[in-house]
CSV table of C-alpha atoms and ligand atoms in Angstrom, one decimal:
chain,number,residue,atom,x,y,z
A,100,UNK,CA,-43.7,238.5,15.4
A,101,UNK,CA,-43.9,236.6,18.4
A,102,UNK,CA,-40.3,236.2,20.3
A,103,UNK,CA,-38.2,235.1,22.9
A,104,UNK,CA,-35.8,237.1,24.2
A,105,UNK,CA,-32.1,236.5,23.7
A,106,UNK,CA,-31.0,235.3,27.6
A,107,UNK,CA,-33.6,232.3,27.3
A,108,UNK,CA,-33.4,229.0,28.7
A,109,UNK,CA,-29.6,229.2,29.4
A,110,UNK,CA,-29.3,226.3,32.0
A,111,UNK,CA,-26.8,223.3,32.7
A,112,UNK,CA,-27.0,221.1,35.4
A,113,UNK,CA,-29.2,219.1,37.2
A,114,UNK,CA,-32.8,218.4,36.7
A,115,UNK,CA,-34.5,221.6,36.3
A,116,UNK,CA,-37.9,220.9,38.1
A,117,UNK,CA,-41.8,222.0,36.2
A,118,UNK,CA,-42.3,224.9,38.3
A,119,UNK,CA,-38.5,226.5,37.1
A,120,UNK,CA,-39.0,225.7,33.6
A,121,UNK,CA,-43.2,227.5,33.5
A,122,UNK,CA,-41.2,229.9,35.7
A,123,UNK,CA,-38.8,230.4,32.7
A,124,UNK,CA,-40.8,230.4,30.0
A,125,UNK,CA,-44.0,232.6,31.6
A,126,UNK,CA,-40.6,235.7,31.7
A,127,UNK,CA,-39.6,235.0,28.1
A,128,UNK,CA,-42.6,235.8,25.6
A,129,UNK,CA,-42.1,239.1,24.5
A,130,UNK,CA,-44.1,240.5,21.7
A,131,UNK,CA,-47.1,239.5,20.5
A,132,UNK,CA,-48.8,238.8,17.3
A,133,UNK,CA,-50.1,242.0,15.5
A,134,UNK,CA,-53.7,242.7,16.5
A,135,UNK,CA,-56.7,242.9,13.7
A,136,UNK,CA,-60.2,243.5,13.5
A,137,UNK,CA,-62.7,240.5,13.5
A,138,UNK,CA,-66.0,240.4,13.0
A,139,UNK,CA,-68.0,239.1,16.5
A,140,UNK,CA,-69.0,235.7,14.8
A,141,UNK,CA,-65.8,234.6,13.6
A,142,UNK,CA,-64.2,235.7,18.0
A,143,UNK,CA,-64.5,232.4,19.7
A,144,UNK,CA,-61.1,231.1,21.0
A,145,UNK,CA,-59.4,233.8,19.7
A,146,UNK,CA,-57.4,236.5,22.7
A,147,UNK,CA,-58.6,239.9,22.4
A,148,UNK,CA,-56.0,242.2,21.8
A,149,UNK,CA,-57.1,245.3,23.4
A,150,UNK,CA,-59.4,246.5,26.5
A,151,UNK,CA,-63.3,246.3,25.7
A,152,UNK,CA,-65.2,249.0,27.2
A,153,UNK,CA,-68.8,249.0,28.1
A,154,UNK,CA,-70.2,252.2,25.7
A,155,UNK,CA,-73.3,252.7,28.0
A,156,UNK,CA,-74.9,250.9,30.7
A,157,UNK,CA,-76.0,247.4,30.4
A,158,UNK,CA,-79.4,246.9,30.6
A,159,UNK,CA,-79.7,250.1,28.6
A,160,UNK,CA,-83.0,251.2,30.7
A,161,UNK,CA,-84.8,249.8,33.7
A,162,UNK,CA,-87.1,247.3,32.6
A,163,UNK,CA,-89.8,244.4,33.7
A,164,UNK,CA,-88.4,241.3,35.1
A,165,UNK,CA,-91.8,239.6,34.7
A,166,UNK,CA,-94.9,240.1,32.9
A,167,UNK,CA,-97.6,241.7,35.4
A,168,UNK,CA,-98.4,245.2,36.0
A,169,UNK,CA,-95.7,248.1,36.7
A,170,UNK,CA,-97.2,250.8,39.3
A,171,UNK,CA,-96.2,253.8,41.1
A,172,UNK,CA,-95.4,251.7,44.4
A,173,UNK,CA,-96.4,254.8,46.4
A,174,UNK,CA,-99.9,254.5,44.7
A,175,UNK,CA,-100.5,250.6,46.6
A,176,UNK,CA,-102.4,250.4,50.1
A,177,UNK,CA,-99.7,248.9,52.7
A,178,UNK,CA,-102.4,246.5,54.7
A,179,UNK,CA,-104.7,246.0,51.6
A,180,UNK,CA,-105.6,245.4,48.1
A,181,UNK,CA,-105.6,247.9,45.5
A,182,UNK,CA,-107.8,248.6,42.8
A,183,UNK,CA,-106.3,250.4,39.6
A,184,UNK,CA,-107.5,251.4,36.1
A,185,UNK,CA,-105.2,249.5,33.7
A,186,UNK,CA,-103.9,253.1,31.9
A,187,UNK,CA,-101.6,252.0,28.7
A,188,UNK,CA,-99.6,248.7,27.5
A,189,UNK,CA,-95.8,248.1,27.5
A,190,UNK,CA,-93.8,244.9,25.8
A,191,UNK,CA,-90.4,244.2,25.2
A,192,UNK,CA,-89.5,246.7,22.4
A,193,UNK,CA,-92.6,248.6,22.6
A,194,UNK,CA,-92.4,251.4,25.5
A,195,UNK,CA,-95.4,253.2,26.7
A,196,UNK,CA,-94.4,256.0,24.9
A,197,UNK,CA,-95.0,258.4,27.6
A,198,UNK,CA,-94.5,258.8,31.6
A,199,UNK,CA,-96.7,256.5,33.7
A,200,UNK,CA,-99.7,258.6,35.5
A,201,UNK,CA,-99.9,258.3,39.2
A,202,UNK,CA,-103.1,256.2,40.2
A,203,UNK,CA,-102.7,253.9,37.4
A,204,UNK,CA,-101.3,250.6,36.5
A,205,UNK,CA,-99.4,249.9,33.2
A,206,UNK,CA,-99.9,246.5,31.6
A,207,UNK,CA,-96.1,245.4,31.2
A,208,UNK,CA,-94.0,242.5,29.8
A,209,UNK,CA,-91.1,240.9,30.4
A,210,UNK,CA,-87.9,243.4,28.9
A,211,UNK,CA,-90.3,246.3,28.7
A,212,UNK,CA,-88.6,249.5,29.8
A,213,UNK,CA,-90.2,250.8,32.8
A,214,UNK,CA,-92.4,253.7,32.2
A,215,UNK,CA,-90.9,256.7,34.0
A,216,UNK,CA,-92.6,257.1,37.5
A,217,UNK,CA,-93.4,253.3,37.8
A,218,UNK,CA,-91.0,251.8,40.0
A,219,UNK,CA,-92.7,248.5,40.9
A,220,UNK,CA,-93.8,245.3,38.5
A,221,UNK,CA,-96.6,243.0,40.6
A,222,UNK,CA,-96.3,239.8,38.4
A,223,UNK,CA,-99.6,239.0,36.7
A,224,UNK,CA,-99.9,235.8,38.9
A,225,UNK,CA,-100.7,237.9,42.2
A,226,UNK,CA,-103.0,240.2,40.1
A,227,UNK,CA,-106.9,239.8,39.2
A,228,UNK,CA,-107.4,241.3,36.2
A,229,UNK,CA,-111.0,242.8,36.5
A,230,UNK,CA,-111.4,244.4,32.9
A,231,UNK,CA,-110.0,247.3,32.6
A,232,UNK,CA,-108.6,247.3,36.1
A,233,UNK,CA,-106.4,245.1,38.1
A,234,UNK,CA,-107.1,243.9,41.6
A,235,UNK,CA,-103.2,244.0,43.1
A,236,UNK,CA,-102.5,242.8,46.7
A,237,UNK,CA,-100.8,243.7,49.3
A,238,UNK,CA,-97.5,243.6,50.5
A,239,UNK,CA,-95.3,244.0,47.8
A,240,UNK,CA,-91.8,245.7,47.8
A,241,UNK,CA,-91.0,249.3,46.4
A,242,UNK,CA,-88.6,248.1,43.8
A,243,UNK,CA,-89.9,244.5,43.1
A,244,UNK,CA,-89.1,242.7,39.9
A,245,UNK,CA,-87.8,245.6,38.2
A,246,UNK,CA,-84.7,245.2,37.1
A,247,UNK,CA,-82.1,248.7,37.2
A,248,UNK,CA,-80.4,250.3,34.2
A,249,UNK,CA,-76.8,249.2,34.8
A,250,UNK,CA,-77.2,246.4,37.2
A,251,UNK,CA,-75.1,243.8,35.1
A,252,UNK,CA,-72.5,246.2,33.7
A,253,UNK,CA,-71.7,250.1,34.0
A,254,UNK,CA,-70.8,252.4,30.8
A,255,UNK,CA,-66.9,253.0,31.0
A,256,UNK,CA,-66.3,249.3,33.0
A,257,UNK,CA,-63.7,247.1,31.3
A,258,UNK,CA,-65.6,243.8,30.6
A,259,UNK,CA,-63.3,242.0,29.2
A,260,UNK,CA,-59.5,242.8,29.6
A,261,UNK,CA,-56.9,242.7,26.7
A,262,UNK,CA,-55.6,238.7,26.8
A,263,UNK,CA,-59.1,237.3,27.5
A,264,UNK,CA,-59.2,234.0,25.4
A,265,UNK,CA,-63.0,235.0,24.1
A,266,UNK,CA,-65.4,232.1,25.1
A,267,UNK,CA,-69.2,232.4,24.5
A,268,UNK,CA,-70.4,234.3,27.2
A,269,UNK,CA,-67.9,236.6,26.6
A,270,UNK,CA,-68.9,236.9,23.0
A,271,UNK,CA,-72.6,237.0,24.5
A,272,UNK,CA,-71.4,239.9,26.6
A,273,UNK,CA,-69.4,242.2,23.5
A,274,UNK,CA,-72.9,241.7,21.6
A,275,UNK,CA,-75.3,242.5,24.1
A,276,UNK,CA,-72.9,246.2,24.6
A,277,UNK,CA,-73.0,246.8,20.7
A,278,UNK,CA,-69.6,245.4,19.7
A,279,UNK,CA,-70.2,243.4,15.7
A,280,UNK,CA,-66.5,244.0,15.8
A,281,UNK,CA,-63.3,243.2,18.2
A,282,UNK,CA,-60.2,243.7,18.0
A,283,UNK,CA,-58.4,240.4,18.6
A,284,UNK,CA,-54.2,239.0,18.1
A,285,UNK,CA,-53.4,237.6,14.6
A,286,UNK,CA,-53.7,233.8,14.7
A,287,UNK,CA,-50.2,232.3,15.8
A,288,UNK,CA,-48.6,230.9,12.6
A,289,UNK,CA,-46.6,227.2,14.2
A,290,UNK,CA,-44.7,225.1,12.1
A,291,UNK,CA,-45.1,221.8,13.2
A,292,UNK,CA,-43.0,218.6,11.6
A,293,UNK,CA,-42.0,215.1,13.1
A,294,UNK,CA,-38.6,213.7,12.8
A,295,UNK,CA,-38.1,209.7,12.4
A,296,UNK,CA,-37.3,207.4,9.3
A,297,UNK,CA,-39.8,205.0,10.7
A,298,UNK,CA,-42.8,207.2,10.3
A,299,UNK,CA,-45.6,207.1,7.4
A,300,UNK,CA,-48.7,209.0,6.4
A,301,UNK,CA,-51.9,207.2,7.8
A,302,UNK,CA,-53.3,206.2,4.2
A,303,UNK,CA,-49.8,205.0,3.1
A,304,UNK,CA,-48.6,201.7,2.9
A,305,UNK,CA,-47.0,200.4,5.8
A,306,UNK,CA,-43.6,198.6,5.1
A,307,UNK,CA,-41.7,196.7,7.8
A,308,UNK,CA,-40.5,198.3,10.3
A,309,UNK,CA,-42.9,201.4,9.9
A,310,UNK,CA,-45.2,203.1,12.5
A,311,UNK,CA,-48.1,206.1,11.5
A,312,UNK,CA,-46.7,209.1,12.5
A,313,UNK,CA,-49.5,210.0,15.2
A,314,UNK,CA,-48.0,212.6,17.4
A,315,UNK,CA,-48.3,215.5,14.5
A,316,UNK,CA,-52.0,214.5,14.2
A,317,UNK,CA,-52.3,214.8,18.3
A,318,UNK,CA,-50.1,218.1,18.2
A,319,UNK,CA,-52.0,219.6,15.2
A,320,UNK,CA,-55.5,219.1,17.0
A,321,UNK,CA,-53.9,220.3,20.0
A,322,UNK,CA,-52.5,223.5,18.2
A,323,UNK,CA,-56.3,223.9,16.8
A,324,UNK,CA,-57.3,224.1,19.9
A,325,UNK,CA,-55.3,226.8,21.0
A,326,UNK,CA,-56.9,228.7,18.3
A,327,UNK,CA,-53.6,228.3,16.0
A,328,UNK,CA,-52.8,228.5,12.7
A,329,UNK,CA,-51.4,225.5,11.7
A,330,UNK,CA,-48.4,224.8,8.7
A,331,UNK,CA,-48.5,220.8,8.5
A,332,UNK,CA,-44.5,220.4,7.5
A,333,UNK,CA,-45.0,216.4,7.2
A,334,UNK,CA,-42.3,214.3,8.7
A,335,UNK,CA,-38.5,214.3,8.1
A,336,UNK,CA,-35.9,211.7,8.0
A,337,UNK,CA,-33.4,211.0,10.4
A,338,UNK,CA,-30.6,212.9,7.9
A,339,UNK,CA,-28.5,216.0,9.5
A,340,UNK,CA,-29.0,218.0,6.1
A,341,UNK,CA,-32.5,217.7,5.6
A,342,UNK,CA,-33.5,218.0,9.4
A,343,UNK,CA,-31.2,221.5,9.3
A,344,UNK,CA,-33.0,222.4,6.3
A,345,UNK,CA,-36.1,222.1,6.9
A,346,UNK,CA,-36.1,223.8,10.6
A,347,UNK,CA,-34.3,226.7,8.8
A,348,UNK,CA,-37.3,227.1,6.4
A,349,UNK,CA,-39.6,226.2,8.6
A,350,UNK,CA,-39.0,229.3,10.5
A,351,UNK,CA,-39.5,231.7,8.0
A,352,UNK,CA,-43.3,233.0,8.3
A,353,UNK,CA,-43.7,231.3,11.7
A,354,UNK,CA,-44.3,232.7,15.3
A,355,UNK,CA,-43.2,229.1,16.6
A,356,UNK,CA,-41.4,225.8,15.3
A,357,UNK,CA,-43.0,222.5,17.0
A,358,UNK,CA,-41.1,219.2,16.3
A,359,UNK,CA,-41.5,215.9,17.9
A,360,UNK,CA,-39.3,213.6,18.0
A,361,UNK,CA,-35.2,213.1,17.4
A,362,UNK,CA,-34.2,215.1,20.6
A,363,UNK,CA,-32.6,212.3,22.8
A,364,UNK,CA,-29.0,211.8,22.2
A,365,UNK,CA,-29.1,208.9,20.3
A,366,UNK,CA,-26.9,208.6,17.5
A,367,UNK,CA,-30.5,208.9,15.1
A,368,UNK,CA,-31.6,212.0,17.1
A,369,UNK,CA,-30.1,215.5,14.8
A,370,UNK,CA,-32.7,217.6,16.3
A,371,UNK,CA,-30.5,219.0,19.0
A,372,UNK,CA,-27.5,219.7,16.5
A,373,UNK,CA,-29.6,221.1,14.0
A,374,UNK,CA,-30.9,223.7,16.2
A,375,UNK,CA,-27.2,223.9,18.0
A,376,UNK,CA,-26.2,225.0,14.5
A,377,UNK,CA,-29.3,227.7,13.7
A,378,UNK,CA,-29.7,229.5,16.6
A,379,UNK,CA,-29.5,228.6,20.4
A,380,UNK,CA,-30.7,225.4,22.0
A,381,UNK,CA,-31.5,224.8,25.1
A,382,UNK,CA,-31.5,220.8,26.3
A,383,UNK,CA,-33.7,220.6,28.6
A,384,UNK,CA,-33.7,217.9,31.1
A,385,UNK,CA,-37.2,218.2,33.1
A,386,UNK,CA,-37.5,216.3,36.5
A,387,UNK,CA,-40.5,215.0,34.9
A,388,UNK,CA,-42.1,212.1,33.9
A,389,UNK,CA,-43.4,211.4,31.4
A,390,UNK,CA,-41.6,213.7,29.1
A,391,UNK,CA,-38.0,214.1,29.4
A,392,UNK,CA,-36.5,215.6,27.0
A,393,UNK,CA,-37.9,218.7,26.1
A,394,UNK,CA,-36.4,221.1,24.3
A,395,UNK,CA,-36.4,225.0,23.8
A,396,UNK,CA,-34.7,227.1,22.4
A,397,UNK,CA,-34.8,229.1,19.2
A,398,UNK,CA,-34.0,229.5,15.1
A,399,UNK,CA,-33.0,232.9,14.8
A,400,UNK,CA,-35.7,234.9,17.1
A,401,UNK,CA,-38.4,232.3,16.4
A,402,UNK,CA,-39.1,229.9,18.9
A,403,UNK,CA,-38.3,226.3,18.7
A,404,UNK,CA,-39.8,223.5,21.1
A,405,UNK,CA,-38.6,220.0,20.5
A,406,UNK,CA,-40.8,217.5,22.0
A,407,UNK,CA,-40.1,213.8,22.9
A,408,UNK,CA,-40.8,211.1,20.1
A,409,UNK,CA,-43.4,209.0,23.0
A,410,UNK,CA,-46.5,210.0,22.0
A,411,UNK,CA,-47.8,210.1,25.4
A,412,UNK,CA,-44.4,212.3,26.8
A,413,UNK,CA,-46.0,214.2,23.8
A,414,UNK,CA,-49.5,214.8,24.8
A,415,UNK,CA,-48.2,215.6,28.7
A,416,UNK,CA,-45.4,218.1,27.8
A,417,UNK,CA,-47.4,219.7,25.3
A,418,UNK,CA,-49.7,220.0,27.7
A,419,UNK,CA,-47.6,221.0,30.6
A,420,UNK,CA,-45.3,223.2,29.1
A,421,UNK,CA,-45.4,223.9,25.6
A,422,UNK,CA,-49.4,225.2,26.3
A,423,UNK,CA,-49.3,227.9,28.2
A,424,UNK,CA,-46.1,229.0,26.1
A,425,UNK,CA,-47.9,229.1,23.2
A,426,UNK,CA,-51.3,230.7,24.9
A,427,UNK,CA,-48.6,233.4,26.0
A,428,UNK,CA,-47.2,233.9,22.7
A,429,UNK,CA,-50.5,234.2,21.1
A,430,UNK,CA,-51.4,237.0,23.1
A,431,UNK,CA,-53.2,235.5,25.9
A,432,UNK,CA,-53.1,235.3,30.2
A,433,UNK,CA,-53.1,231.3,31.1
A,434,UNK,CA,-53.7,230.6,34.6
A,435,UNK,CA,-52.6,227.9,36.4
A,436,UNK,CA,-55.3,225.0,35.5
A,437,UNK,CA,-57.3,223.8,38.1
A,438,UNK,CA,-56.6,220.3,40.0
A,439,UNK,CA,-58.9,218.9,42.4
A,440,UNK,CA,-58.6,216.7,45.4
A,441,UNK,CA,-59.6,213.4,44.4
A,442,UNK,CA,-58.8,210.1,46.0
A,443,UNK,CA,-56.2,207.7,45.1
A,444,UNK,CA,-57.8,204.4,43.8
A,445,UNK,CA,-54.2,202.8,43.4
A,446,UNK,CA,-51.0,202.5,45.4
A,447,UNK,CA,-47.7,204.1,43.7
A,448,UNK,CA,-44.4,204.5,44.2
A,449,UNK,CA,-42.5,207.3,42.8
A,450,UNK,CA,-38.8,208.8,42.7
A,451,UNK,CA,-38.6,211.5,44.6
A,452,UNK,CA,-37.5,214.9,43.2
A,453,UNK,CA,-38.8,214.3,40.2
A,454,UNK,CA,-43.1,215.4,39.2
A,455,UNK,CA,-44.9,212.3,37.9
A,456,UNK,CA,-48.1,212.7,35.5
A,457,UNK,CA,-50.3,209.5,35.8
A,458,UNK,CA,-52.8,208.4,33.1
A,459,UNK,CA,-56.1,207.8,35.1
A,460,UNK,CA,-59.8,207.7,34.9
A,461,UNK,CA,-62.5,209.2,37.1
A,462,UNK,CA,-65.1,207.2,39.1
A,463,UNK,CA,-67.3,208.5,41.5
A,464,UNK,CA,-67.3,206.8,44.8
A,465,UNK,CA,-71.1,206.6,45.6
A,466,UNK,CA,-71.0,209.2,48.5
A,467,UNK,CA,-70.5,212.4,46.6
A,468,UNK,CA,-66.5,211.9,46.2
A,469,UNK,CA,-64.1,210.5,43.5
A,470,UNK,CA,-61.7,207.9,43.1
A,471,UNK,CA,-58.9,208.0,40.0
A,472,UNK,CA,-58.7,204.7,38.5
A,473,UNK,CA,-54.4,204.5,37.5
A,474,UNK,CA,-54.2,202.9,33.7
A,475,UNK,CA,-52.6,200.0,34.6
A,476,UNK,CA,-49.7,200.3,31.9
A,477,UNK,CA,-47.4,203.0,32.3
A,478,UNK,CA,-45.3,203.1,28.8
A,479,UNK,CA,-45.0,206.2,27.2
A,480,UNK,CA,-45.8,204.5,24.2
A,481,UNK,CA,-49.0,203.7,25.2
A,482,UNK,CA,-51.5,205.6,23.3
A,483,UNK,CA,-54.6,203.9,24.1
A,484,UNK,CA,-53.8,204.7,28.2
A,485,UNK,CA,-54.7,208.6,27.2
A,486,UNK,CA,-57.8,207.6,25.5
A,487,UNK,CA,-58.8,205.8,28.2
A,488,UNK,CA,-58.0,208.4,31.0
A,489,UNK,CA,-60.1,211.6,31.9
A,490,UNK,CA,-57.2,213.4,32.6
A,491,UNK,CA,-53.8,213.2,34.8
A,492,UNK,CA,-52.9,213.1,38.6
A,493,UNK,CA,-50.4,214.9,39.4
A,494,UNK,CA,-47.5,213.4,42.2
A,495,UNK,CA,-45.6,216.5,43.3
A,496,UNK,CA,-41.8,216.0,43.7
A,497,UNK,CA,-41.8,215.9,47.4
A,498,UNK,CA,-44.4,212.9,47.2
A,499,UNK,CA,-42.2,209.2,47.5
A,500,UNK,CA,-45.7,206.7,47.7
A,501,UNK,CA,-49.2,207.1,47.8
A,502,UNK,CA,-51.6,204.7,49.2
A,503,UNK,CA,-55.1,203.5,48.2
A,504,UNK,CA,-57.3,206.3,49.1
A,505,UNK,CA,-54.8,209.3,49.7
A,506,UNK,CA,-55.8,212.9,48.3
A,507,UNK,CA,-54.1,213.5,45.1
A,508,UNK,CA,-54.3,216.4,42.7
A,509,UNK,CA,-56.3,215.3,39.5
A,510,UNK,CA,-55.9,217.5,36.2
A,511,UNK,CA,-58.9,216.7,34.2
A,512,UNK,CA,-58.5,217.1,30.4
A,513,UNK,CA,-61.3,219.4,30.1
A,514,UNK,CA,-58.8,222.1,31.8
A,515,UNK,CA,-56.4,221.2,29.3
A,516,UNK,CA,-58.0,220.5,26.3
A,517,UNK,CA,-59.1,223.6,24.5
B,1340,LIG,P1,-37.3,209.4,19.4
B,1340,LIG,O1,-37.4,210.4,20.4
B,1340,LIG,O2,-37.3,209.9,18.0
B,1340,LIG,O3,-36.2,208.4,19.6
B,1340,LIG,O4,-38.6,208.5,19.4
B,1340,LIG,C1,-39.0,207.8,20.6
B,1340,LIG,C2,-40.1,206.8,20.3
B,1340,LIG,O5,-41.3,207.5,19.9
B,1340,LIG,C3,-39.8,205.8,19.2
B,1340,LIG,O6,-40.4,204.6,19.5
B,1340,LIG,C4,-40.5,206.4,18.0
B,1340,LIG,O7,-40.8,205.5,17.0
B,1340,LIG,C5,-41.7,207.0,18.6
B,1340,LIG,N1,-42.2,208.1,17.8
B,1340,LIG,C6,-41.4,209.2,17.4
B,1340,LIG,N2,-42.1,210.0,16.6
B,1340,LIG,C7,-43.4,209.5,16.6
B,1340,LIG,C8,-44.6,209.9,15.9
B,1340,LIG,N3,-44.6,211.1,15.2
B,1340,LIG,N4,-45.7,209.2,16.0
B,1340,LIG,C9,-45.6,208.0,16.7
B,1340,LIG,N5,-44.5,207.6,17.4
B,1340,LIG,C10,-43.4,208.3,17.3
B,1341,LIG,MG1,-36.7,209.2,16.2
């Protein structure tokens, strides 16, 4: 089972800033989810659980970068052309079958192994073939386009280290050194439920009063993403009872309990007693905006993150913090995603202290640079501002204004969005 341990999140106080709480939660997953055997095909996105070792080396055998003629190189005239008789034929999975003789030339293919004592390929565009023998010219390098037994990747390396969220090439690389099988983490099992006596299935009738519930659909596809298995635990009214109930249940068979929703202080908001009541909570009030409040904590020894009802606070601390929990829990190594330097298109002020996440869009600025276009509304109700945006910029808490063409950080959703 995935954990936390017990001393986690204990904190009262001020703000805690974004760097404390990743700080926090980076120290407090513990164990991981059991590893199993899976075959090659079925790898992507999942976090291998164990060190893959190159078996041999990688290319297997020297072999033809081009299609030509391989040669002894100490058989070619150094100032002139050389005549040889073609001796014998190699293509990729068909070797020559025997050493190459000096004084001959081998007709070879791209991926054909090298014949032993043929250490040079002279493509077939500098060649005249003349019949059976092949008119090759001067000047070409001992060594040329053949490419070395073990250039890409020596028997015994670690190619991919235990935690490496598998993408293609990596997949590419386990098949190319044999593996049909890896051993990868378990999929994390997350509970995931919204709270609030306003929300309805999309597909249901919508009474007065009533809102679609949309964050569980934008958490579950987040969750997918992360290569998670997902229990859907619908939505829950804004009752004490059934709020304590359900997180109790939903914690049995989970790695990890995901609400949104019900965590201010409000008098409709039982989250933060329910979880008071099952285990430990931990309110956490985030210099951060969008997003406060966020809460962690945990029911029992499974971990609990309470996120804020705003669909957008829910999309940019999911992002921000609950993500690279989870890619921890599941087994896996998250770095810090990458920001670049892009310039300000909009002025801003800002409180500061406190990290600000800004829904923008990306334009380039006709000489090679880019601009980030702010969304011009700012609610964290508005949903439609992260479907128009490419991603966020990020105002550090030192930052107070920025100014029309200032360097800001800009954190595109393709680092995010897995
Ligand atoms: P709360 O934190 O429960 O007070 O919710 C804050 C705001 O987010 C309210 O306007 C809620 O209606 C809205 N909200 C809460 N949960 C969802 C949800 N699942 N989908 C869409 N909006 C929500
Ligand atoms: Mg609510």
């Amino acid at each position: 089972m995935a954990q936390l341990s017990e001393d986690c999140f204990a904190f009262g106080g001020p703000l805690m800033s974004v760097a404390t709480a990743l700080d926090i939660l980076a120290r407090q997953a513990v164990a991981l989810p059991e590893p199993e055997d899976i075959a090659l095909a079925e790898a992507r996105g999942r976090f291998l659980a164990a060190d893959l070792v190159a078996p041999f080396d990688l290319p297997p055998h020297d072999n033809a970068a081009v299609d030509g003629y391989a040669v002894c190189h100490a058989d070619l005239n150094a100032e002139s052309e050389t005549v040889l008789p073609v001796g014998g034929r190699a293509a990729a999975g068909h070797p020559l079958g025997r050493p190459a003789r000096r004084g001959e030339a081998i007709r070879i293919f791209t991926g054909a192994p090298m014949p032993e004592g043929a250490d040079t390929v002279m493509m077939q565009e500098d060649c005249i073939a003349e019949g059976d023998r092949v008119r090759l010219r001067p000047g070409l390098r001992r060594g040329a386009n053949r490419r070395k037994a073990g250039e890409d990747v020596r028997r015994g390396a670690v190619v991919l280290a235990a935690g490496t969220r598998l993408r293609p090439q990596d997949i590419g690389l386990a098949a190319a050194l044999g593996f049909a099988r890896v051993p990868v983490f378990r999929r994390l099992r997350v509970a995931l439920l919204s709270t609030g006596d306003e929300l309805r299935e999309p597909g249901a009738p919508l009474p007065p009063g009533a809102i679609y519930d949309a964050n569980r659909r934008v958490i579950a596809a987040l969750l997918e993403g992360l290569g998670c298995a997902v229990s859907d635990l619908g939505i829950l009214p804004d009752r004490p009872g059934a709020i304590r109930d359900a997180l109790a249940a939903a914690a049995a068979g989970h790695d990890l309990v995901l609400s949104s929703g019900g965590m201010s202080t409000g008098e409709e908001d039982h989250v933060k007693a329910a979880i008071d009541s099952l285990g430990r909570l931990h309110f956490w009030r985030l210099a951060i905006k969008p997003g406060r409040p966020v809460a962690l904590g945990q029911i029992g020894r499974v971990p609990f993150i309470g996120l804020p009802g705003n669909p957008v606070a829910v999309m940019v601390t999911f992002l921000v913090l609950a993500r690279p929990l989870i890619l921890r829990l599941a087994g896996g190594r998250p770095a810090a995603p990458h920001g670049f330097r892009v310039s300000a298109g909009f002025a801003w002020t800002k409180k500061p202290e406190r990290r600000e996440y800004l829904r923008a869009r990306i334009e380039g600025d006709g000489a090679g640079g880019w601009i980030a276009r702010k969304f011009p509304r700012d609610g964290a109700g508005i949903l439609s501002s992260l479907v128009e945006s490419d991603g966020l910029v990020v105002l550090p808490e030192e930052l107070a204004r920025v100014e029309p063409g200032d360097a800001v950080e800009f954190l595109p959703f393709s680092e995010l969005l897995d």
